[in-house]
Amino acid sequence: MVPPGVFLTGAVRLKSNVNLHVVEGATLKFIPDPAFYPVVFTRFEGTECMNYSPLIYAFEQQNVAVTGPGILDGSASLENWWVGSGTLENRAPVYGGCSNSTRRDAGRGTRLWAWHYLRPNFIQPYRCRNVLIENVTIHNSPMWEIHPVLCSNVTVRGVKVITHGPNNDGCDPESCRDVLIENCLFDTGDDCVAIKSGRNNDGRRVNVPSENLIVRGCVMKDGHGGVVIGSEVSGGCRMSSSRIAAWTARTSTEAFVSNRTPSAAG
């Protein structure tokens, strides 16, 4: 449990049967220094690799939770994680610090990409079962906010995502099944909810679709799309239903979108 106050931390790694509970009045503030995020097995935009640890990470665990009502602050800005990511006036000829051709052509045995400065996601349970993310407020992520990968029985409820950095998607379940996203507020710099299942050849190799997903009662205050299928959906998607409570985005009129195009990768 994180008590009231502001607490600095590096990467947090959750184990089975652990609830990281951030009480009201508490802020868990992540240090924006790559040295505090050891290299782990992860996915970067649908491709398996070794990269900086997500800020909150769980690997092959069960019964894990991150709950509020406190604040999780990733501390990302144009002075650290967002440098060179192509946002505002700070535009670079690379994507997240690693060129598109390097990402596309990297072999499975050479995917140590942390040194290319790929930004980590905020919350990533990987190959986990029974995941609950509830009632927290999330600010200033290096990249995607909530990114369960190859998980089952995932609930994201009552979460407020308020962050407008580059690629700051709200919730991106990838190759997951039995997912419920409900009663959340998304005020984001990219898609509010994006369903994914791997990128191009890597997604087809792993070949695990996202299926049985429900999005309901959410407010999409700002974002590129409300509920988006893709990009990075080469493993397939079987979605159950999506009902948005309110769509008020200023930057896009696309409440529901399919993003499976060659330019969007898978």
PDB file of N, CA and C in Angstrom, residues 139-242:
ATOM      1  N   HIS A 139      -0.967   9.638 -15.107  1.00  0.00           N
ATOM      2  CA  HIS A 139      -0.460  10.825 -15.800  1.00  0.00           C
ATOM      3  C   HIS A 139       0.904  10.523 -16.436  1.00  0.00           C
ATOM      4  N   ASN A 140       1.193  11.180 -17.553  1.00  0.00           N
ATOM      5  CA  ASN A 140       2.547  11.355 -18.077  1.00  0.00           C
ATOM      6  C   ASN A 140       3.313  10.046 -18.282  1.00  0.00           C
ATOM      7  N   SER A 141       2.761   9.177 -19.097  1.00  0.00           N
ATOM      8  CA  SER A 141       3.427   7.918 -19.404  1.00  0.00           C
ATOM      9  C   SER A 141       4.466   8.109 -20.509  1.00  0.00           C
ATOM     10  N   PRO A 142       5.565   7.334 -20.468  1.00  0.00           N
ATOM     11  CA  PRO A 142       6.491   7.371 -21.598  1.00  0.00           C
ATOM     12  C   PRO A 142       5.821   6.971 -22.907  1.00  0.00           C
ATOM     13  N   MET A 143       4.883   5.993 -22.830  1.00  0.00           N
ATOM     14  CA  MET A 143       4.225   5.518 -24.042  1.00  0.00           C
ATOM     15  C   MET A 143       2.826   5.018 -23.674  1.00  0.00           C
ATOM     16  N   TRP A 144       2.431   3.814 -24.144  1.00  0.00           N
ATOM     17  CA  TRP A 144       1.101   3.301 -23.844  1.00  0.00           C
ATOM     18  C   TRP A 144       0.893   3.206 -22.334  1.00  0.00           C
ATOM     19  N   GLU A 145      -0.358   3.445 -21.895  1.00  0.00           N
ATOM     20  CA  GLU A 145      -0.637   3.485 -20.456  1.00  0.00           C
ATOM     21  C   GLU A 145      -0.849   2.087 -19.871  1.00  0.00           C
ATOM     22  N   ILE A 146      -1.865   1.394 -20.353  1.00  0.00           N
ATOM     23  CA  ILE A 146      -2.222   0.073 -19.814  1.00  0.00           C
ATOM     24  C   ILE A 146      -2.112  -0.922 -20.967  1.00  0.00           C
ATOM     25  N   HIS A 147      -1.228  -1.906 -20.833  1.00  0.00           N
ATOM     26  CA  HIS A 147      -0.907  -2.771 -21.970  1.00  0.00           C
ATOM     27  C   HIS A 147      -0.781  -4.224 -21.518  1.00  0.00           C
ATOM     28  N   PRO A 148      -1.892  -4.892 -21.247  1.00  0.00           N
ATOM     29  CA  PRO A 148      -1.808  -6.322 -20.951  1.00  0.00           C
ATOM     30  C   PRO A 148      -1.482  -7.112 -22.216  1.00  0.00           C
ATOM     31  N   VAL A 149      -0.576  -8.075 -22.089  1.00  0.00           N
ATOM     32  CA  VAL A 149      -0.137  -8.883 -23.238  1.00  0.00           C
ATOM     33  C   VAL A 149      -0.307 -10.357 -22.900  1.00  0.00           C
ATOM     34  N   LEU A 150      -0.986 -11.095 -23.767  1.00  0.00           N
ATOM     35  CA  LEU A 150      -1.158 -12.547 -23.604  1.00  0.00           C
ATOM     36  C   LEU A 150      -1.727 -12.874 -22.224  1.00  0.00           C
ATOM     37  N   CYS A 151      -2.687 -12.076 -21.792  1.00  0.00           N
ATOM     38  CA  CYS A 151      -3.312 -12.253 -20.482  1.00  0.00           C
ATOM     39  C   CYS A 151      -4.745 -12.761 -20.647  1.00  0.00           C
ATOM     40  N   SER A 152      -5.280 -13.313 -19.569  1.00  0.00           N
ATOM     41  CA  SER A 152      -6.679 -13.726 -19.547  1.00  0.00           C
ATOM     42  C   SER A 152      -7.346 -13.218 -18.273  1.00  0.00           C
ATOM     43  N   ASN A 153      -8.631 -12.933 -18.395  1.00  0.00           N
ATOM     44  CA  ASN A 153      -9.443 -12.415 -17.289  1.00  0.00           C
ATOM     45  C   ASN A 153      -8.864 -11.098 -16.769  1.00  0.00           C
ATOM     46  N   VAL A 154      -8.972 -10.073 -17.601  1.00  0.00           N
ATOM     47  CA  VAL A 154      -8.443  -8.742 -17.295  1.00  0.00           C
ATOM     48  C   VAL A 154      -9.606  -7.774 -17.092  1.00  0.00           C
ATOM     49  N   THR A 155      -9.594  -7.044 -15.980  1.00  0.00           N
ATOM     50  CA  THR A 155     -10.596  -6.013 -15.728  1.00  0.00           C
ATOM     51  C   THR A 155      -9.905  -4.670 -15.528  1.00  0.00           C
ATOM     52  N   VAL A 156     -10.316  -3.686 -16.321  1.00  0.00           N
ATOM     53  CA  VAL A 156      -9.855  -2.306 -16.164  1.00  0.00           C
ATOM     54  C   VAL A 156     -11.095  -1.483 -15.860  1.00  0.00           C
ATOM     55  N   ARG A 157     -11.184  -0.976 -14.635  1.00  0.00           N
ATOM     56  CA  ARG A 157     -12.449  -0.366 -14.191  1.00  0.00           C
ATOM     57  C   ARG A 157     -12.183   0.941 -13.436  1.00  0.00           C
ATOM     58  N   GLY A 158     -12.939   1.978 -13.810  1.00  0.00           N
ATOM     59  CA  GLY A 158     -12.890   3.227 -13.065  1.00  0.00           C
ATOM     60  C   GLY A 158     -11.566   3.954 -13.128  1.00  0.00           C
ATOM     61  N   VAL A 159     -10.776   3.685 -14.156  1.00  0.00           N
ATOM     62  CA  VAL A 159      -9.457   4.304 -14.290  1.00  0.00           C
ATOM     63  C   VAL A 159      -9.582   5.638 -15.026  1.00  0.00           C
ATOM     64  N   LYS A 160      -8.778   6.618 -14.602  1.00  0.00           N
ATOM     65  CA  LYS A 160      -8.701   7.902 -15.296  1.00  0.00           C
ATOM     66  C   LYS A 160      -7.316   8.027 -15.914  1.00  0.00           C
ATOM     67  N   VAL A 161      -7.284   8.090 -17.235  1.00  0.00           N
ATOM     68  CA  VAL A 161      -6.027   8.263 -17.958  1.00  0.00           C
ATOM     69  C   VAL A 161      -6.018   9.670 -18.524  1.00  0.00           C
ATOM     70  N   ILE A 162      -5.133  10.505 -18.003  1.00  0.00           N
ATOM     71  CA  ILE A 162      -5.076  11.908 -18.416  1.00  0.00           C
ATOM     72  C   ILE A 162      -3.631  12.220 -18.772  1.00  0.00           C
ATOM     73  N   THR A 163      -3.304  12.118 -20.048  1.00  0.00           N
ATOM     74  CA  THR A 163      -1.930  12.314 -20.489  1.00  0.00           C
ATOM     75  C   THR A 163      -1.922  12.515 -21.998  1.00  0.00           C
ATOM     76  N   HIS A 164      -1.120  13.463 -22.464  1.00  0.00           N
ATOM     77  CA  HIS A 164      -1.143  13.827 -23.885  1.00  0.00           C
ATOM     78  C   HIS A 164       0.233  13.767 -24.524  1.00  0.00           C
ATOM     79  N   GLY A 165       1.030  12.829 -24.097  1.00  0.00           N
ATOM     80  CA  GLY A 165       2.318  12.628 -24.732  1.00  0.00           C
ATOM     81  C   GLY A 165       2.193  11.821 -26.011  1.00  0.00           C
ATOM     82  N   PRO A 166       3.308  11.605 -26.721  1.00  0.00           N
ATOM     83  CA  PRO A 166       3.295  10.822 -27.965  1.00  0.00           C
ATOM     84  C   PRO A 166       2.987   9.361 -27.688  1.00  0.00           C
ATOM     85  N   ASN A 167       2.133   8.777 -28.505  1.00  0.00           N
ATOM     86  CA  ASN A 167       1.750   7.368 -28.381  1.00  0.00           C
ATOM     87  C   ASN A 167       1.172   7.054 -27.007  1.00  0.00           C
ATOM     88  N   ASN A 168       0.519   8.015 -26.401  1.00  0.00           N
ATOM     89  CA  ASN A 168      -0.063   7.790 -25.076  1.00  0.00           C
ATOM     90  C   ASN A 168      -1.461   7.200 -25.197  1.00  0.00           C
ATOM     91  N   ASP A 169      -1.544   5.981 -25.767  1.00  0.00           N
ATOM     92  CA  ASP A 169      -2.805   5.239 -25.805  1.00  0.00           C
ATOM     93  C   ASP A 169      -3.299   4.994 -24.378  1.00  0.00           C
ATOM     94  N   GLY A 170      -4.605   4.923 -24.219  1.00  0.00           N
ATOM     95  CA  GLY A 170      -5.161   4.694 -22.897  1.00  0.00           C
ATOM     96  C   GLY A 170      -5.045   3.258 -22.429  1.00  0.00           C
ATOM     97  N   CYS A 171      -5.670   2.330 -23.171  1.00  0.00           N
ATOM     98  CA  CYS A 171      -5.644   0.914 -22.798  1.00  0.00           C
ATOM     99  C   CYS A 171      -5.554   0.081 -24.062  1.00  0.00           C
ATOM    100  N   ASP A 172      -4.500  -0.728 -24.164  1.00  0.00           N
ATOM    101  CA  ASP A 172      -4.235  -1.515 -25.372  1.00  0.00           C
ATOM    102  C   ASP A 172      -4.074  -2.995 -25.029  1.00  0.00           C
ATOM    103  N   PRO A 173      -5.164  -3.741 -24.854  1.00  0.00           N
ATOM    104  CA  PRO A 173      -5.026  -5.186 -24.650  1.00  0.00           C
ATOM    105  C   PRO A 173      -4.502  -5.850 -25.920  1.00  0.00           C
ATOM    106  N   GLU A 174      -3.468  -6.682 -25.765  1.00  0.00           N
ATOM    107  CA  GLU A 174      -2.818  -7.298 -26.918  1.00  0.00           C
ATOM    108  C   GLU A 174      -2.768  -8.812 -26.742  1.00  0.00           C
ATOM    109  N   SER A 175      -3.375  -9.522 -27.692  1.00  0.00           N
ATOM    110  CA  SER A 175      -3.433 -10.990 -27.644  1.00  0.00           C
ATOM    111  C   SER A 175      -3.987 -11.471 -26.297  1.00  0.00           C
ATOM    112  N   CYS A 176      -5.031 -10.807 -25.837  1.00  0.00           N
ATOM    113  CA  CYS A 176      -5.666 -11.136 -24.556  1.00  0.00           C
ATOM    114  C   CYS A 176      -7.064 -11.693 -24.787  1.00  0.00           C
ATOM    115  N   ARG A 177      -7.577 -12.412 -23.808  1.00  0.00           N
ATOM    116  CA  ARG A 177      -8.945 -12.891 -23.875  1.00  0.00           C
ATOM    117  C   ARG A 177      -9.656 -12.617 -22.552  1.00  0.00           C
ATOM    118  N   ASP A 178     -10.976 -12.446 -22.665  1.00  0.00           N
ATOM    119  CA  ASP A 178     -11.829 -12.183 -21.493  1.00  0.00           C
ATOM    120  C   ASP A 178     -11.396 -10.874 -20.816  1.00  0.00           C
ATOM    121  N   VAL A 179     -11.611  -9.772 -21.539  1.00  0.00           N
ATOM    122  CA  VAL A 179     -11.195  -8.451 -21.082  1.00  0.00           C
ATOM    123  C   VAL A 179     -12.425  -7.565 -20.919  1.00  0.00           C
ATOM    124  N   LEU A 180     -12.517  -6.901 -19.784  1.00  0.00           N
ATOM    125  CA  LEU A 180     -13.584  -5.935 -19.518  1.00  0.00           C
ATOM    126  C   LEU A 180     -12.959  -4.585 -19.211  1.00  0.00           C
ATOM    127  N   ILE A 181     -13.331  -3.577 -20.002  1.00  0.00           N
ATOM    128  CA  ILE A 181     -12.906  -2.195 -19.778  1.00  0.00           C
ATOM    129  C   ILE A 181     -14.162  -1.373 -19.556  1.00  0.00           C
ATOM    130  N   GLU A 182     -14.366  -0.888 -18.340  1.00  0.00           N
ATOM    131  CA  GLU A 182     -15.637  -0.224 -18.066  1.00  0.00           C
ATOM    132  C   GLU A 182     -15.466   0.986 -17.149  1.00  0.00           C
ATOM    133  N   ASN A 183     -16.344   1.968 -17.396  1.00  0.00           N
ATOM    134  CA  ASN A 183     -16.484   3.152 -16.543  1.00  0.00           C
ATOM    135  C   ASN A 183     -15.168   3.902 -16.355  1.00  0.00           C
ATOM    136  N   CYS A 184     -14.391   3.988 -17.420  1.00  0.00           N
ATOM    137  CA  CYS A 184     -13.109   4.691 -17.386  1.00  0.00           C
ATOM    138  C   CYS A 184     -13.220   6.037 -18.097  1.00  0.00           C
ATOM    139  N   LEU A 185     -12.287   6.933 -17.781  1.00  0.00           N
ATOM    140  CA  LEU A 185     -12.150   8.210 -18.466  1.00  0.00           C
ATOM    141  C   LEU A 185     -10.830   8.193 -19.221  1.00  0.00           C
ATOM    142  N   PHE A 186     -10.885   8.460 -20.530  1.00  0.00           N
ATOM    143  CA  PHE A 186      -9.681   8.516 -21.337  1.00  0.00           C
ATOM    144  C   PHE A 186      -9.540   9.917 -21.939  1.00  0.00           C
ATOM    145  N   ASP A 187      -8.471  10.597 -21.577  1.00  0.00           N
ATOM    146  CA  ASP A 187      -8.132  11.926 -22.094  1.00  0.00           C
ATOM    147  C   ASP A 187      -6.676  11.823 -22.539  1.00  0.00           C
ATOM    148  N   THR A 188      -6.466  11.395 -23.792  1.00  0.00           N
ATOM    149  CA  THR A 188      -5.170  10.858 -24.190  1.00  0.00           C
ATOM    150  C   THR A 188      -4.581  11.559 -25.408  1.00  0.00           C
ATOM    151  N   GLY A 189      -3.267  11.309 -25.617  1.00  0.00           N
ATOM    152  CA  GLY A 189      -2.572  11.847 -26.767  1.00  0.00           C
ATOM    153  C   GLY A 189      -2.594  10.929 -27.969  1.00  0.00           C
ATOM    154  N   ASP A 190      -3.307   9.815 -27.856  1.00  0.00           N
ATOM    155  CA  ASP A 190      -3.422   8.868 -28.977  1.00  0.00           C
ATOM    156  C   ASP A 190      -4.759   8.145 -28.813  1.00  0.00           C
ATOM    157  N   ASP A 191      -4.875   6.906 -29.270  1.00  0.00           N
ATOM    158  CA  ASP A 191      -6.146   6.197 -29.163  1.00  0.00           C
ATOM    159  C   ASP A 191      -6.539   5.972 -27.705  1.00  0.00           C
ATOM    160  N   CYS A 192      -7.836   6.043 -27.440  1.00  0.00           N
ATOM    161  CA  CYS A 192      -8.316   5.783 -26.080  1.00  0.00           C
ATOM    162  C   CYS A 192      -8.197   4.301 -25.745  1.00  0.00           C
ATOM    163  N   VAL A 193      -8.781   3.437 -26.585  1.00  0.00           N
ATOM    164  CA  VAL A 193      -8.665   1.985 -26.435  1.00  0.00           C
ATOM    165  C   VAL A 193      -8.283   1.429 -27.799  1.00  0.00           C
ATOM    166  N   ALA A 194      -7.226   0.620 -27.844  1.00  0.00           N
ATOM    167  CA  ALA A 194      -6.799   0.004 -29.101  1.00  0.00           C
ATOM    168  C   ALA A 194      -6.578  -1.488 -28.875  1.00  0.00           C
ATOM    169  N   ILE A 195      -7.281  -2.299 -29.639  1.00  0.00           N
ATOM    170  CA  ILE A 195      -7.175  -3.747 -29.526  1.00  0.00           C
ATOM    171  C   ILE A 195      -6.072  -4.226 -30.461  1.00  0.00           C
ATOM    172  N   LYS A 196      -5.135  -5.027 -29.925  1.00  0.00           N
ATOM    173  CA  LYS A 196      -3.959  -5.422 -30.691  1.00  0.00           C
ATOM    174  C   LYS A 196      -3.692  -6.919 -30.534  1.00  0.00           C
ATOM    175  N   SER A 197      -2.838  -7.464 -31.446  1.00  0.00           N
ATOM    176  CA  SER A 197      -2.485  -8.883 -31.346  1.00  0.00           C
ATOM    177  C   SER A 197      -1.175  -9.196 -32.077  1.00  0.00           C
ATOM    178  N   GLY A 198      -0.248  -8.274 -32.054  1.00  0.00           N
ATOM    179  CA  GLY A 198       1.056  -8.525 -32.653  1.00  0.00           C
ATOM    180  C   GLY A 198       1.240  -7.853 -33.989  1.00  0.00           C
ATOM    181  N   ARG A 199       2.497  -7.600 -34.313  1.00  0.00           N
ATOM    182  CA  ARG A 199       2.837  -6.809 -35.493  1.00  0.00           C
ATOM    183  C   ARG A 199       3.391  -7.696 -36.605  1.00  0.00           C
ATOM    184  N   ASN A 200       2.774  -7.653 -37.763  1.00  0.00           N
ATOM    185  CA  ASN A 200       3.279  -8.274 -38.988  1.00  0.00           C
ATOM    186  C   ASN A 200       3.740  -9.718 -38.759  1.00  0.00           C
ATOM    187  N   ASN A 201       4.946 -10.071 -39.197  1.00  0.00           N
ATOM    188  CA  ASN A 201       5.401 -11.458 -39.090  1.00  0.00           C
ATOM    189  C   ASN A 201       5.449 -11.942 -37.649  1.00  0.00           C
ATOM    190  N   ASP A 202       5.810 -11.062 -36.736  1.00  0.00           N
ATOM    191  CA  ASP A 202       5.881 -11.467 -35.330  1.00  0.00           C
ATOM    192  C   ASP A 202       4.495 -11.812 -34.794  1.00  0.00           C
ATOM    193  N   GLY A 203       3.501 -11.024 -35.154  1.00  0.00           N
ATOM    194  CA  GLY A 203       2.136 -11.322 -34.735  1.00  0.00           C
ATOM    195  C   GLY A 203       1.620 -12.615 -35.321  1.00  0.00           C
ATOM    196  N   ARG A 204       1.953 -12.871 -36.569  1.00  0.00           N
ATOM    197  CA  ARG A 204       1.522 -14.124 -37.198  1.00  0.00           C
ATOM    198  C   ARG A 204       2.272 -15.320 -36.616  1.00  0.00           C
ATOM    199  N   ARG A 205       3.523 -15.131 -36.212  1.00  0.00           N
ATOM    200  CA  ARG A 205       4.290 -16.229 -35.622  1.00  0.00           C
ATOM    201  C   ARG A 205       3.702 -16.630 -34.263  1.00  0.00           C
ATOM    202  N   VAL A 206       3.443 -15.638 -33.408  1.00  0.00           N
ATOM    203  CA  VAL A 206       2.849 -15.930 -32.094  1.00  0.00           C
ATOM    204  C   VAL A 206       1.414 -16.417 -32.274  1.00  0.00           C
ATOM    205  N   ASN A 207       0.672 -15.748 -33.154  1.00  0.00           N
ATOM    206  CA  ASN A 207      -0.645 -16.207 -33.609  1.00  0.00           C
ATOM    207  C   ASN A 207      -1.641 -16.404 -32.463  1.00  0.00           C
ATOM    208  N   VAL A 208      -1.768 -15.385 -31.633  1.00  0.00           N
ATOM    209  CA  VAL A 208      -2.768 -15.401 -30.557  1.00  0.00           C
ATOM    210  C   VAL A 208      -3.670 -14.185 -30.740  1.00  0.00           C
ATOM    211  N   PRO A 209      -4.955 -14.383 -31.031  1.00  0.00           N
ATOM    212  CA  PRO A 209      -5.849 -13.247 -31.237  1.00  0.00           C
ATOM    213  C   PRO A 209      -6.257 -12.604 -29.908  1.00  0.00           C
ATOM    214  N   SER A 210      -6.765 -11.407 -29.994  1.00  0.00           N
ATOM    215  CA  SER A 210      -7.508 -10.815 -28.880  1.00  0.00           C
ATOM    216  C   SER A 210      -8.964 -11.204 -29.052  1.00  0.00           C
ATOM    217  N   GLU A 211      -9.578 -11.712 -27.987  1.00  0.00           N
ATOM    218  CA  GLU A 211     -10.957 -12.179 -28.126  1.00  0.00           C
ATOM    219  C   GLU A 211     -11.745 -12.026 -26.831  1.00  0.00           C
ATOM    220  N   ASN A 212     -13.055 -11.901 -27.020  1.00  0.00           N
ATOM    221  CA  ASN A 212     -14.001 -11.734 -25.923  1.00  0.00           C
ATOM    222  C   ASN A 212     -13.667 -10.502 -25.094  1.00  0.00           C
ATOM    223  N   LEU A 213     -13.716  -9.355 -25.754  1.00  0.00           N
ATOM    224  CA  LEU A 213     -13.450  -8.075 -25.107  1.00  0.00           C
ATOM    225  C   LEU A 213     -14.732  -7.251 -25.050  1.00  0.00           C
ATOM    226  N   ILE A 214     -14.945  -6.596 -23.939  1.00  0.00           N
ATOM    227  CA  ILE A 214     -16.091  -5.709 -23.769  1.00  0.00           C
ATOM    228  C   ILE A 214     -15.584  -4.352 -23.294  1.00  0.00           C
ATOM    229  N   VAL A 215     -16.006  -3.297 -23.995  1.00  0.00           N
ATOM    230  CA  VAL A 215     -15.737  -1.923 -23.579  1.00  0.00           C
ATOM    231  C   VAL A 215     -17.084  -1.252 -23.360  1.00  0.00           C
ATOM    232  N   ARG A 216     -17.329  -0.767 -22.152  1.00  0.00           N
ATOM    233  CA  ARG A 216     -18.655  -0.179 -21.881  1.00  0.00           C
ATOM    234  C   ARG A 216     -18.559   0.942 -20.846  1.00  0.00           C
ATOM    235  N   GLY A 217     -19.433   1.903 -21.005  1.00  0.00           N
ATOM    236  CA  GLY A 217     -19.585   2.962 -20.007  1.00  0.00           C
ATOM    237  C   GLY A 217     -18.416   3.896 -19.882  1.00  0.00           C
ATOM    238  N   CYS A 218     -17.528   3.951 -20.879  1.00  0.00           N
ATOM    239  CA  CYS A 218     -16.343   4.796 -20.786  1.00  0.00           C
ATOM    240  C   CYS A 218     -16.589   6.168 -21.416  1.00  0.00           C
ATOM    241  N   VAL A 219     -15.904   7.170 -20.893  1.00  0.00           N
ATOM    242  CA  VAL A 219     -15.934   8.514 -21.458  1.00  0.00           C
ATOM    243  C   VAL A 219     -14.624   8.747 -22.193  1.00  0.00           C
ATOM    244  N   MET A 220     -14.733   8.975 -23.488  1.00  0.00           N
ATOM    245  CA  MET A 220     -13.561   9.243 -24.322  1.00  0.00           C
ATOM    246  C   MET A 220     -13.473  10.753 -24.506  1.00  0.00           C
ATOM    247  N   LYS A 221     -12.801  11.422 -23.595  1.00  0.00           N
ATOM    248  CA  LYS A 221     -12.783  12.880 -23.608  1.00  0.00           C
ATOM    249  C   LYS A 221     -11.937  13.434 -24.741  1.00  0.00           C
ATOM    250  N   ASP A 222     -10.800  12.796 -24.999  1.00  0.00           N
ATOM    251  CA  ASP A 222      -9.941  13.238 -26.095  1.00  0.00           C
ATOM    252  C   ASP A 222      -9.079  12.060 -26.534  1.00  0.00           C
ATOM    253  N   GLY A 223      -8.734  12.025 -27.821  1.00  0.00           N
ATOM    254  CA  GLY A 223      -7.929  10.942 -28.351  1.00  0.00           C
ATOM    255  C   GLY A 223      -8.106  10.829 -29.850  1.00  0.00           C
ATOM    256  N   HIS A 224      -7.235  10.070 -30.486  1.00  0.00           N
ATOM    257  CA  HIS A 224      -7.316   9.898 -31.937  1.00  0.00           C
ATOM    258  C   HIS A 224      -8.501   9.028 -32.339  1.00  0.00           C
ATOM    259  N   GLY A 225      -8.819   8.024 -31.530  1.00  0.00           N
ATOM    260  CA  GLY A 225      -9.959   7.157 -31.771  1.00  0.00           C
ATOM    261  C   GLY A 225     -10.518   6.673 -30.455  1.00  0.00           C
ATOM    262  N   GLY A 226     -11.796   6.342 -30.435  1.00  0.00           N
ATOM    263  CA  GLY A 226     -12.424   5.871 -29.209  1.00  0.00           C
ATOM    264  C   GLY A 226     -12.066   4.429 -28.925  1.00  0.00           C
ATOM    265  N   VAL A 227     -12.614   3.515 -29.707  1.00  0.00           N
ATOM    266  CA  VAL A 227     -12.248   2.100 -29.645  1.00  0.00           C
ATOM    267  C   VAL A 227     -11.726   1.725 -31.029  1.00  0.00           C
ATOM    268  N   VAL A 228     -10.459   1.337 -31.091  1.00  0.00           N
ATOM    269  CA  VAL A 228      -9.760   1.104 -32.355  1.00  0.00           C
ATOM    270  C   VAL A 228      -9.300  -0.346 -32.418  1.00  0.00           C
ATOM    271  N   ILE A 229      -9.487  -0.982 -33.537  1.00  0.00           N
ATOM    272  CA  ILE A 229      -8.937  -2.322 -33.762  1.00  0.00           C
ATOM    273  C   ILE A 229      -7.683  -2.154 -34.603  1.00  0.00           C
ATOM    274  N   GLY A 230      -6.517  -2.402 -34.009  1.00  0.00           N
ATOM    275  CA  GLY A 230      -5.237  -2.158 -34.639  1.00  0.00           C
ATOM    276  C   GLY A 230      -4.730  -0.767 -34.294  1.00  0.00           C
ATOM    277  N   SER A 231      -3.566  -0.383 -34.832  1.00  0.00           N
ATOM    278  CA  SER A 231      -2.786  -1.304 -35.663  1.00  0.00           C
ATOM    279  C   SER A 231      -2.157  -2.404 -34.801  1.00  0.00           C
ATOM    280  N   GLU A 232      -1.178  -3.124 -35.385  1.00  0.00           N
ATOM    281  CA  GLU A 232      -0.569  -4.284 -34.733  1.00  0.00           C
ATOM    282  C   GLU A 232      -1.641  -5.300 -34.328  1.00  0.00           C
ATOM    283  N   VAL A 233      -2.353  -5.824 -35.309  1.00  0.00           N
ATOM    284  CA  VAL A 233      -3.412  -6.788 -35.011  1.00  0.00           C
ATOM    285  C   VAL A 233      -3.303  -8.002 -35.944  1.00  0.00           C
ATOM    286  N   SER A 234      -2.060  -8.411 -36.215  1.00  0.00           N
ATOM    287  CA  SER A 234      -1.819  -9.504 -37.165  1.00  0.00           C
ATOM    288  C   SER A 234      -2.279 -10.857 -36.648  1.00  0.00           C
ATOM    289  N   GLY A 235      -2.426 -11.002 -35.321  1.00  0.00           N
ATOM    290  CA  GLY A 235      -2.907 -12.258 -34.754  1.00  0.00           C
ATOM    291  C   GLY A 235      -4.414 -12.400 -34.767  1.00  0.00           C
ATOM    292  N   GLY A 236      -5.132 -11.354 -35.153  1.00  0.00           N
ATOM    293  CA  GLY A 236      -6.587 -11.414 -35.232  1.00  0.00           C
ATOM    294  C   GLY A 236      -7.276 -10.798 -34.030  1.00  0.00           C
ATOM    295  N   CYS A 237      -8.581 -10.561 -34.184  1.00  0.00           N
ATOM    296  CA  CYS A 237      -9.380  -9.958 -33.114  1.00  0.00           C
ATOM    297  C   CYS A 237     -10.812 -10.467 -33.204  1.00  0.00           C
ATOM    298  N   ARG A 238     -11.336 -10.890 -32.061  1.00  0.00           N
ATOM    299  CA  ARG A 238     -12.738 -11.296 -31.964  1.00  0.00           C
ATOM    300  C   ARG A 238     -13.342 -10.552 -30.783  1.00  0.00           C
ATOM    301  N   MET A 239     -13.945  -9.407 -31.078  1.00  0.00           N
ATOM    302  CA  MET A 239     -14.451  -8.532 -30.024  1.00  0.00           C
ATOM    303  C   MET A 239     -15.919  -8.801 -29.765  1.00  0.00           C
ATOM    304  N   SER A 240     -16.303  -8.794 -28.485  1.00  0.00           N
ATOM    305  CA  SER A 240     -17.692  -9.079 -28.134  1.00  0.00           C
ATOM    306  C   SER A 240     -18.587  -7.865 -28.307  1.00  0.00           C
ATOM    307  N   SER A 241     -18.254  -6.744 -27.670  1.00  0.00           N
ATOM    308  CA  SER A 241     -19.112  -5.564 -27.790  1.00  0.00           C
ATOM    309  C   SER A 241     -18.364  -4.329 -27.338  1.00  0.00           C
ATOM    310  N   SER A 242     -18.890  -3.169 -27.764  1.00  0.00           N
ATOM    311  CA  SER A 242     -18.312  -1.890 -27.372  1.00  0.00           C
ATOM    312  C   SER A 242     -19.426  -0.864 -27.304  1.00  0.00           C
TER     313      SER A 242
END
